[in-house]
Protein backbone atom coordinates (compact mmCIF):
# COMPACT_ATOMS: atom_id res chain seq x y z
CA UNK A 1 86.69 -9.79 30.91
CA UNK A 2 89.88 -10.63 28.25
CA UNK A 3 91.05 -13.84 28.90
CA UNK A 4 94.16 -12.19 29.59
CA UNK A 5 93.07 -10.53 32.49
CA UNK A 6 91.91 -13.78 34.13
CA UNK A 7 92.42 -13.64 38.01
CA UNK A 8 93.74 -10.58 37.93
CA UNK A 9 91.65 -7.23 39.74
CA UNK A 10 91.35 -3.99 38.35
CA UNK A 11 93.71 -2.50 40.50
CA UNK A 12 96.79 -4.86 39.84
CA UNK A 13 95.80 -5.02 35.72
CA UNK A 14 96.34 -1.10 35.98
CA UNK A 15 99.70 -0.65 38.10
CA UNK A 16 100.95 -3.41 35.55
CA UNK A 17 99.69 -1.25 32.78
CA UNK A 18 101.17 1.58 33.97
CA UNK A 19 104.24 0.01 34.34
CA UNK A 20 104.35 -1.63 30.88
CA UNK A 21 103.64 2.17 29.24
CA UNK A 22 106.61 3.56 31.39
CA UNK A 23 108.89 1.20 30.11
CA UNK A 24 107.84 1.26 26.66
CA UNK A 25 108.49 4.55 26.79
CA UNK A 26 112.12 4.67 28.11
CA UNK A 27 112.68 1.80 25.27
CA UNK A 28 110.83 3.57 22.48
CA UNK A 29 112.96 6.98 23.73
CA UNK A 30 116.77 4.77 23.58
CA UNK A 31 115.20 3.04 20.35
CA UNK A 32 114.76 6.69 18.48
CA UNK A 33 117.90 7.70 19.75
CA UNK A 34 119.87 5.38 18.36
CA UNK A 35 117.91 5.64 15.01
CA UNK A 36 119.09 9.23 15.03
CA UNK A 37 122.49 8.95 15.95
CA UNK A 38 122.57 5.90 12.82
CA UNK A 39 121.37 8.31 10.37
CA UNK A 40 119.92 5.40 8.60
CA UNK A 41 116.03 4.22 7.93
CA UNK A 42 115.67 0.96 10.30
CA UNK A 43 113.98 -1.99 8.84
CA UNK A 44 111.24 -2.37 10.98
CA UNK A 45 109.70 1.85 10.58
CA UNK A 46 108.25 2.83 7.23
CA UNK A 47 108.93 5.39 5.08
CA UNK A 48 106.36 8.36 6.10
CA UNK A 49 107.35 7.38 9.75
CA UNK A 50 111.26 7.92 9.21
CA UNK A 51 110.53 10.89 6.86
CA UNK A 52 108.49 12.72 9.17
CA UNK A 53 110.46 12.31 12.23
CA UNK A 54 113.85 13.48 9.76
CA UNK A 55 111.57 16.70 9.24
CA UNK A 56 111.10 16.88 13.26
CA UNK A 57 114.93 16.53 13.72
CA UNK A 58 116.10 19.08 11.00
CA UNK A 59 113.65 21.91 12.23
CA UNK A 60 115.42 25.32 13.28
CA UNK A 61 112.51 24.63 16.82
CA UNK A 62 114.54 21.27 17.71
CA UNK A 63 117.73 22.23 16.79
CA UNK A 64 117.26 25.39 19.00
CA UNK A 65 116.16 23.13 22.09
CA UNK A 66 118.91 20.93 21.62
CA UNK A 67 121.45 23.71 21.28
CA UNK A 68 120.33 24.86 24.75
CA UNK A 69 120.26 21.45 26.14
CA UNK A 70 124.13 20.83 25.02
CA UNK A 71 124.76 24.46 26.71
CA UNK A 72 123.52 23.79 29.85
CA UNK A 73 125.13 20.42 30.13
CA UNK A 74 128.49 21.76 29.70
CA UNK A 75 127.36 24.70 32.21
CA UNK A 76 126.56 22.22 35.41
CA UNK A 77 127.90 22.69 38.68
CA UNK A 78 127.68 26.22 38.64
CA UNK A 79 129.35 27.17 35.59
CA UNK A 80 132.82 24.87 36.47
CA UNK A 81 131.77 22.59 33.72
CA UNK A 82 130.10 19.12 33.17
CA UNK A 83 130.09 16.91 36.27
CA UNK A 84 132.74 14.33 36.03
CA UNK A 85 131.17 12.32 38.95
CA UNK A 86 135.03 11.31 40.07
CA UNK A 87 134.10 12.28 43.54
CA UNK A 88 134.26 8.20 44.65
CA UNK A 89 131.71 6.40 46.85
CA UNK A 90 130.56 7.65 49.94
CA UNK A 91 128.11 6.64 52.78
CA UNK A 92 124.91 8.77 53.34
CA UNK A 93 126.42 9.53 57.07
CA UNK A 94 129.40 10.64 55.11
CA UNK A 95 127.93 12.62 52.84
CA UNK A 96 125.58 14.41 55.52
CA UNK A 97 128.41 14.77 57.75
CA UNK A 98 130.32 16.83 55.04
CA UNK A 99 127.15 18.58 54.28
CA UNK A 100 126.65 19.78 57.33
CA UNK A 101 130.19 21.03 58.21
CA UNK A 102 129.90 22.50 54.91
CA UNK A 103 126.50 24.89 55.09
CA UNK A 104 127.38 24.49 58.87
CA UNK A 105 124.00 23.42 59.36
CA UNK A 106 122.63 22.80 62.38
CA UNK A 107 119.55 20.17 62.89
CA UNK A 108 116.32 22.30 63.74
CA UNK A 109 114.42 20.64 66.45
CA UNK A 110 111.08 19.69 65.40
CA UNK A 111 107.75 21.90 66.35
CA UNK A 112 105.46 21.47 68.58
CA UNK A 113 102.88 19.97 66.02
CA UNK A 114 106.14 17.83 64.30
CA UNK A 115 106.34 16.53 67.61
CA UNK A 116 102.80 15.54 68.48
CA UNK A 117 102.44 13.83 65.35
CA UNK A 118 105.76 12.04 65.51
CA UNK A 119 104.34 10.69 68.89
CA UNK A 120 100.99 9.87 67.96
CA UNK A 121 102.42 7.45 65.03
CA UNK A 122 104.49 5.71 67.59
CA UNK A 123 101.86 5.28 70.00
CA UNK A 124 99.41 3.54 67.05
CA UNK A 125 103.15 1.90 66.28
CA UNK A 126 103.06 0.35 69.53
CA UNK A 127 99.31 -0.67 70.05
């Protein structure tokens, strides 16, 4: 076992893991943006590195995805345009309220077997 990993079981040393990777990768995703948008070759990558990912960014294959990335951002909501997200804060009973009125949904009542189940939690709830 790494000395690192003193005390600590498998289980916990992987969710940790996993959660280290997931935020490298949002970091290492904001880092290369910002590279981009620069334009310039950042200290701490080397040559081939910057070189190659230049190549990735000026291929007509990127370019294209990006082009229809941009489109369908400015196509949201249905073809209105780009959500502004002015709409203002609103509760969740608010917002299922309007939802509601506005599909004029009505609540289905549960089945039989929705039912049953629902029960038998709340019985092994109670015990």
């Amino acid at each position: 076992m790494c000395c690192c990993r003193k005390g600590i079981g498998p289980d916990t040393w992987a969710y940790h893991m996993g959660q280290w990777r997931e935020t490298s990768l949002i970091s290492y995703k904001d880092l290369m943006y910002e590279v981009r948008a620069d334009g310039h070759q950042p200290n701490w990558m080397i040559t081939t590195q910057y070189t190659s990912v230049c190549d990735v960014w000026s291929s007509y294959a990127f370019k294209k995805k990006q082009e229809q990335a941009q489109r369908n951002c400015l196509q949201g909501r249905g073809g209105q345009g780009p959500s502004k997200h002015n709409g203002g804060s609103r509760s969740f009973i608010e917002w299922g309220h309007s939802t509601v009125l506005a599909h004029n949904l009505q609540p289905s009542p549960p089945s039989d077997r929705e039912a049953a189940v629902a029960r038998d939690q709340f019985r092994r709830y109670l015990l």
